[in-house]
Each structure stands twice: as structure tokens, then as C-alpha cells.
PDB file of C-alpha atoms in Angstrom:
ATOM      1  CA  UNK A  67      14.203-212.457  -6.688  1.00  0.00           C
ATOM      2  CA  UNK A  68      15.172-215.914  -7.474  1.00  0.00           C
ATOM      3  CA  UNK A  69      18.871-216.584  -7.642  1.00  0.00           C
ATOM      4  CA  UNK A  70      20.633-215.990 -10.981  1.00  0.00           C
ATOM      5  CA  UNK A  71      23.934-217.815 -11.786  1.00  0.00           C
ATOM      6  CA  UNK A  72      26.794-215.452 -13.071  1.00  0.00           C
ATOM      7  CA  UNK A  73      30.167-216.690 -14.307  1.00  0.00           C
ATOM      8  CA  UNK A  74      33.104-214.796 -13.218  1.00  0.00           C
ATOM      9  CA  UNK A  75      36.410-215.070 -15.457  1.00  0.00           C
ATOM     10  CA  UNK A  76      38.729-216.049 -12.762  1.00  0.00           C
ATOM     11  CA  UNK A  77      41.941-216.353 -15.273  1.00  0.00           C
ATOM     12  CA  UNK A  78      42.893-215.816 -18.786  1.00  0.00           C
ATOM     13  CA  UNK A  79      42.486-213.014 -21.408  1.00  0.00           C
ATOM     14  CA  UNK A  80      39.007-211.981 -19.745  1.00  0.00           C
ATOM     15  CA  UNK A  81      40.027-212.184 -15.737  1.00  0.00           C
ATOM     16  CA  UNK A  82      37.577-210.389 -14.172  1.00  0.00           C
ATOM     17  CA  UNK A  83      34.695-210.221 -16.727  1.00  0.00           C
ATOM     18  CA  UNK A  84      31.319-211.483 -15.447  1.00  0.00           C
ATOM     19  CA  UNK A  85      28.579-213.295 -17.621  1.00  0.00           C
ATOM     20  CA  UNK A  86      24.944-213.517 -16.079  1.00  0.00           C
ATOM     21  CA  UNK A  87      23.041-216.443 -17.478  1.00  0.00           C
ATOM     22  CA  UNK A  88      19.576-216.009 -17.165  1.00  0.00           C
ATOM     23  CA  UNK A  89      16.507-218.755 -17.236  1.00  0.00           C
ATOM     24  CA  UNK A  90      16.207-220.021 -20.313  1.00  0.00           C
ATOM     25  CA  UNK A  91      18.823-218.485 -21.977  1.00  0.00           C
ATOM     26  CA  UNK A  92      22.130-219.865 -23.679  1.00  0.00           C
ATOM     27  CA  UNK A  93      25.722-219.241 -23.834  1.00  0.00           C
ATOM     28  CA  UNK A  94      28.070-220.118 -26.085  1.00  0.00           C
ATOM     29  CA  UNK A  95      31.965-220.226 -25.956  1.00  0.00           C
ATOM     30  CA  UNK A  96      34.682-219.729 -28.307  1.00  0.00           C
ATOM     31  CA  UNK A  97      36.971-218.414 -30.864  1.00  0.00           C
ATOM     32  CA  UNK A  98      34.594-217.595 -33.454  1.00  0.00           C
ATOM     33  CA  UNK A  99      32.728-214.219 -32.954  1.00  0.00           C
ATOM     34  CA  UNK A 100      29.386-215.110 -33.319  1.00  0.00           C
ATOM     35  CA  UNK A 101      30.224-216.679 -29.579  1.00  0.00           C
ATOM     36  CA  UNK A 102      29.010-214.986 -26.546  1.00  0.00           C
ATOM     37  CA  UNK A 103      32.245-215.314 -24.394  1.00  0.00           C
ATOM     38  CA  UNK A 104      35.422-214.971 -27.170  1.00  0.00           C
ATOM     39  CA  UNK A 105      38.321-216.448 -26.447  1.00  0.00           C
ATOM     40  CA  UNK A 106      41.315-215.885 -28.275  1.00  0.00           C
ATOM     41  CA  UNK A 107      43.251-218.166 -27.035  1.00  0.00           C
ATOM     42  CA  UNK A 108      45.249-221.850 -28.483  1.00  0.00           C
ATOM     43  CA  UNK A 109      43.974-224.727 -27.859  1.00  0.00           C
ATOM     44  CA  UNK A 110      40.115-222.960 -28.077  1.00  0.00           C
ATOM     45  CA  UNK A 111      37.849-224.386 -30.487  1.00  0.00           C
ATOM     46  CA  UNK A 112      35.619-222.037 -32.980  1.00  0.00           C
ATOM     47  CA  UNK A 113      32.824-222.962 -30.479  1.00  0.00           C
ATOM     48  CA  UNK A 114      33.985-224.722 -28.092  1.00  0.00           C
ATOM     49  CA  UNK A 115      31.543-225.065 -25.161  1.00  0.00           C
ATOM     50  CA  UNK A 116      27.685-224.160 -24.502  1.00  0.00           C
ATOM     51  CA  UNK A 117      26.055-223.017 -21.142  1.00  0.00           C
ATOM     52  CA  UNK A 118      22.452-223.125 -20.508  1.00  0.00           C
ATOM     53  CA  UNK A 119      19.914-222.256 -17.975  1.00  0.00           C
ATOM     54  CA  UNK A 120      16.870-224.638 -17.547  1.00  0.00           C
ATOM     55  CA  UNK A 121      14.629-223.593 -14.352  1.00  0.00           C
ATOM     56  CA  UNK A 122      17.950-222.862 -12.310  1.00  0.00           C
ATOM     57  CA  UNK A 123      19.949-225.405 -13.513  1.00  0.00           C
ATOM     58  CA  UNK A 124      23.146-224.596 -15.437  1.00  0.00           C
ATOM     59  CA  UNK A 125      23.824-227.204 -18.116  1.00  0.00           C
ATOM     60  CA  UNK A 126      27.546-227.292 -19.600  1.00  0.00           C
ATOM     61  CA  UNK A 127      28.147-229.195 -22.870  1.00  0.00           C
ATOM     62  CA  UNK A 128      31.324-229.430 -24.658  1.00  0.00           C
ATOM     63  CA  UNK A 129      30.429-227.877 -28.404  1.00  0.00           C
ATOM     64  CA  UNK A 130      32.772-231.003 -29.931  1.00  0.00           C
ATOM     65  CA  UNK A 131      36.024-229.135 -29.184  1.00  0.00           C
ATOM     66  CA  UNK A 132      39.355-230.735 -29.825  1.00  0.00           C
ATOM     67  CA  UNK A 133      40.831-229.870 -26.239  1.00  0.00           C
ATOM     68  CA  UNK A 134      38.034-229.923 -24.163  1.00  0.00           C
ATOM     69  CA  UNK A 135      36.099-228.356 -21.448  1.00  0.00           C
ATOM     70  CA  UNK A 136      37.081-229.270 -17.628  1.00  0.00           C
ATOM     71  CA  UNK A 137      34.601-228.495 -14.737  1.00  0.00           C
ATOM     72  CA  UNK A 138      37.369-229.134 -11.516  1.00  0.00           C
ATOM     73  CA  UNK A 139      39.862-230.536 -13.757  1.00  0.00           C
ATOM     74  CA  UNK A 140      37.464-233.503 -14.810  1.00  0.00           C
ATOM     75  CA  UNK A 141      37.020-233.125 -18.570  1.00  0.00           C
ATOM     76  CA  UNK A 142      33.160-233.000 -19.266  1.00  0.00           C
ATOM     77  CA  UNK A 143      32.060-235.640 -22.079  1.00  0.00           C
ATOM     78  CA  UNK A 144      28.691-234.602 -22.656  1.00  0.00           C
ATOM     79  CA  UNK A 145      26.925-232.704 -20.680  1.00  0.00           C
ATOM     80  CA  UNK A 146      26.985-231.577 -16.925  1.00  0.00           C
ATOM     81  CA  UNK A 147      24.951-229.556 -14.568  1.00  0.00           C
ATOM     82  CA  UNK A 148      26.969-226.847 -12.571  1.00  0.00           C
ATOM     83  CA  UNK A 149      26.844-226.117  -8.896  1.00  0.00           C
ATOM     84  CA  UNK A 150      28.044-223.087  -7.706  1.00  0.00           C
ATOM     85  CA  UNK A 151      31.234-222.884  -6.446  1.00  0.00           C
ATOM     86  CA  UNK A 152      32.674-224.790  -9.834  1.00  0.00           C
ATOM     87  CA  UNK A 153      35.145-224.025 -11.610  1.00  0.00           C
ATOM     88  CA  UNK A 154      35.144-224.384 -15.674  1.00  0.00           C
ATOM     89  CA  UNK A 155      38.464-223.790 -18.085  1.00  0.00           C
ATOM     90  CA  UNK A 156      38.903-223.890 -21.335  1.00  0.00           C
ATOM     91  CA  UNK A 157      42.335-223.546 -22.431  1.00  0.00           C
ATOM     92  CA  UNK A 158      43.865-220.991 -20.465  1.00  0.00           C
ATOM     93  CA  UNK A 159      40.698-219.474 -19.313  1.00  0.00           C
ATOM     94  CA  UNK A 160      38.901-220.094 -16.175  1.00  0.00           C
ATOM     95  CA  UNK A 161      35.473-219.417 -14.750  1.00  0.00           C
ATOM     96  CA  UNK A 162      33.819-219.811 -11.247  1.00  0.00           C
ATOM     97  CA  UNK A 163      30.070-220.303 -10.975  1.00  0.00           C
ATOM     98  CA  UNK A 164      28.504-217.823  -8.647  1.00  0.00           C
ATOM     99  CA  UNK A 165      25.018-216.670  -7.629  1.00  0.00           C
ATOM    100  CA  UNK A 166      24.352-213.211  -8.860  1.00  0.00           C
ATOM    101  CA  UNK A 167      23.233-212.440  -5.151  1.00  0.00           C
ATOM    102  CA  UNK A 168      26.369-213.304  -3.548  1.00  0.00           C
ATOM    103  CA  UNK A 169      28.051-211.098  -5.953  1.00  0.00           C
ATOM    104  CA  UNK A 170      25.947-208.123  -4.982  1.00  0.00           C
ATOM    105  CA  UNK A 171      26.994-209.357  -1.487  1.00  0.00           C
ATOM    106  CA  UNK A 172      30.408-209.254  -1.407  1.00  0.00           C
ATOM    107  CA  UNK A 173      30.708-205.777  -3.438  1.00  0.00           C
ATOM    108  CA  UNK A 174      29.439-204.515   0.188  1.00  0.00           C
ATOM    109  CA  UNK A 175      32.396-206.053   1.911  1.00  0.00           C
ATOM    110  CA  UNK A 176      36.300-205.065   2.054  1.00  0.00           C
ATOM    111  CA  UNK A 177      38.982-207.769   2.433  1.00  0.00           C
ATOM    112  CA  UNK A 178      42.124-209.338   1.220  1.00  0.00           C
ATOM    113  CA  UNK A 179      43.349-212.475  -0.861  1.00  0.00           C
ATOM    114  CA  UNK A 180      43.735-215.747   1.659  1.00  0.00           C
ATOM    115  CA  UNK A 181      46.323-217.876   0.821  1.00  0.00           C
ATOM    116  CA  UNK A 182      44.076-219.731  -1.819  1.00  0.00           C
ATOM    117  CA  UNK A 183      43.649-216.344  -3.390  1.00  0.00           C
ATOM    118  CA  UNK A 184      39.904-216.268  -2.519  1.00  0.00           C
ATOM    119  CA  UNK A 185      38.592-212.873  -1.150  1.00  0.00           C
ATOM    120  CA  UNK A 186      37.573-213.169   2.558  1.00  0.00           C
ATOM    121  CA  UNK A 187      36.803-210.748   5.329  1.00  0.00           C
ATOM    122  CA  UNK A 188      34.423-211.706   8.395  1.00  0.00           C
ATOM    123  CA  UNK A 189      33.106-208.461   9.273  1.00  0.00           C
ATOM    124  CA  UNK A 190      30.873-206.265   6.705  1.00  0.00           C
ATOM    125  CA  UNK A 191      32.109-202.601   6.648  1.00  0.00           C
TER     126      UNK A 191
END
């Protein structure tokens, strides 16, 4: 199975939520409800930001928001394709780009927060 990005919520009012994006597909971001991820949140635009999956690559565009959208704190001013490993907020609200695989991955293995608050444990249990 080919690798499928995911987007965990890392901070904000959805911490912990995960959104997969598959090929060809589309996600959109905001306050308004007819969004995909909702955020209720100031400084979050009706829609705010779009995600999209073209063969394997995860385009981010900012959906003409007021405050911007930031991929590792640079503010993206059209459109950007996502590695995984980056992290995207909007407002208050951040999400790390992950590979669906690695997530099944690490659900087999115990560990604690390091100091960077990253989960880590070298041995699988």
C-alpha cells in the first residue's frame, strides 16, 4: 500500500484529531461548516486554507484568509507542497504532516514525551 499522508492536530480546539487525505481528494479548512476541519477559533477565516492530494503530493493553499496559514512559521502566499514532518497552524491550531504508515507504526510502540514533547522510545514492546 502506497503511503497516505494524515494530518494530526498537534494543538488547539481539535489536539489529537487525525485527518487522512487521500489521492485526489481535497480538504478544506475553516470556520464555516461546510469545511472539512472546523475551527472555531479568532483569527480563522470562513475558509481559510485548502489541502490537496495530487499523486502523493500534498498541496497547501491559503483560501484568501485575513491571518494566514504558516507551514514552520513561514506564512504560505500561494501555494506549497508539504513534506512530512511539517508543521501547519492556523490561528491557534496546529497540524503535523505524517504518513498514515508511521502512524500505524508507532500505535505498536510505548514511550514517553522527550523534552521537545515528541513521543520516542527505541525499543518496540
Amino acid at each position: 500500500m502506497a503511503d497516505v499522508p494524515v494530518l494530526v492536530c498537534t494543538a488547539g480546539s481539535l489536539e489529537g484529531n487525525r485527518y487522512t487525505v487521500l489521492d485526489g481528494s481535497e480538504i478544506s479548512i475553516g470556520r464555516s461548516d461546510e469545511n472539512q476541519i472546523i475551527l472555531i477559533e479568532d483569527g480563522v477565516s470562513r475558509f481559510h486554507a485548502r489541502l490537496h492530494n495530487d499523486n502523493g503530493t500534498l498541496w497547501l493553499r491559503d483560501a484568501g484568509s485575513r491571518n494566514g496559514v504558516f507551514v514552520n512559521d513561514l506564512r504560505v502566499t500561494d501555494h506549497h507542497a508539504l513534506r512530512v514532518g511539517d508543521v501547519i497552524r492556523v490561528a491557534e491550531s496546529e497540524f503535523t504532516l505524517r504518513w498514515l504508515s508511521d502512524e500505524e507504526d508507532t500505535a505498536s510502540f510505548h514511550g514517553v514525551p522527550s523534552p521537545g514533547g515528541r513521543w520516542w522510545w527505541p525499543f518496540k514492546t
